[in-house]
Amino acid sequence: MLAKDYNNSMKKFEQLRHAMIAFEKGNSKHIQHFLKVYEFAHIICSEDQVDPLTTQIVESAALVHDIGINTCLEKYQSSAGHLQEKEGPSLAIQMMEEIGYDPEFIYRVAYLVGHHHSYDEIDGLDYQILIEADFLVNMYEEAYSQEQIESVYQKIFRTKTGKYLCETMYL
Ligand SMILES: [Fe+2]
């Protein structure tokens, strides 16, 4: 990637991170959640040597993946996965359009936001890594049992570094 392109995409990423922190003002739990999911996604992409575009998509999706939760709680008094998948994409699209992301990039990130609870529809490495990073955080935040962790590890984890992180922290 050219230095100019890299600087531009970093600037957009920083704006997105800033916008998400502002969006979750007062909700430290949500802010800490998406920052941790982002960091694990970043580690997986970096150590598995994932290509730059996929890495950018995963890292951006990690920041915005739970953007629909607040709307779901207001509208349905529930943050069930399928409701988040319904409400999240349009909010992510709006935020990323305001920052000036490419439509194609926004489309894929919104798709991931709209599918991040659909574990049987994984159709790409970006999707795979987002799901793994989210589980790495949720296992801790939601205090999964050892049995649950082992089951998710077997059924979901595929990347070398995602597996390594899961084993190192929980198994
Ligand atoms: Fe999440």
Coordinates of N, CA and C and ligand atoms in Angstrom, one line a residue, residues 33 37 65-66 116 134 138, ligand 1:
H33 N -15.8 -3.0 25.4 CA -16.0 -4.2 24.6 C -15.5 -4.0 23.2
V37 N -12.5 -6.1 21.3 CA -12.7 -6.9 20.1 C -11.8 -6.4 19.0
H65 N -19.3 -3.2 15.3 CA -20.1 -4.4 15.2 C -21.4 -4.4 16.1
D66 N -21.3 -3.8 17.3 CA -22.4 -3.8 18.2 C -23.1 -2.4 18.2
H116 N -23.1 -10.6 12.4 CA -22.0 -11.1 13.4 C -22.6 -12.0 14.5
D134 N -14.8 -11.4 18.7 CA -15.9 -11.1 19.6 C -16.1 -12.2 20.6
N138 N -16.2 -12.0 24.6 CA -17.5 -12.4 25.3 C -17.2 -13.6 26.3
Ligands
FE1 FE -19.6 -7.9 20.5

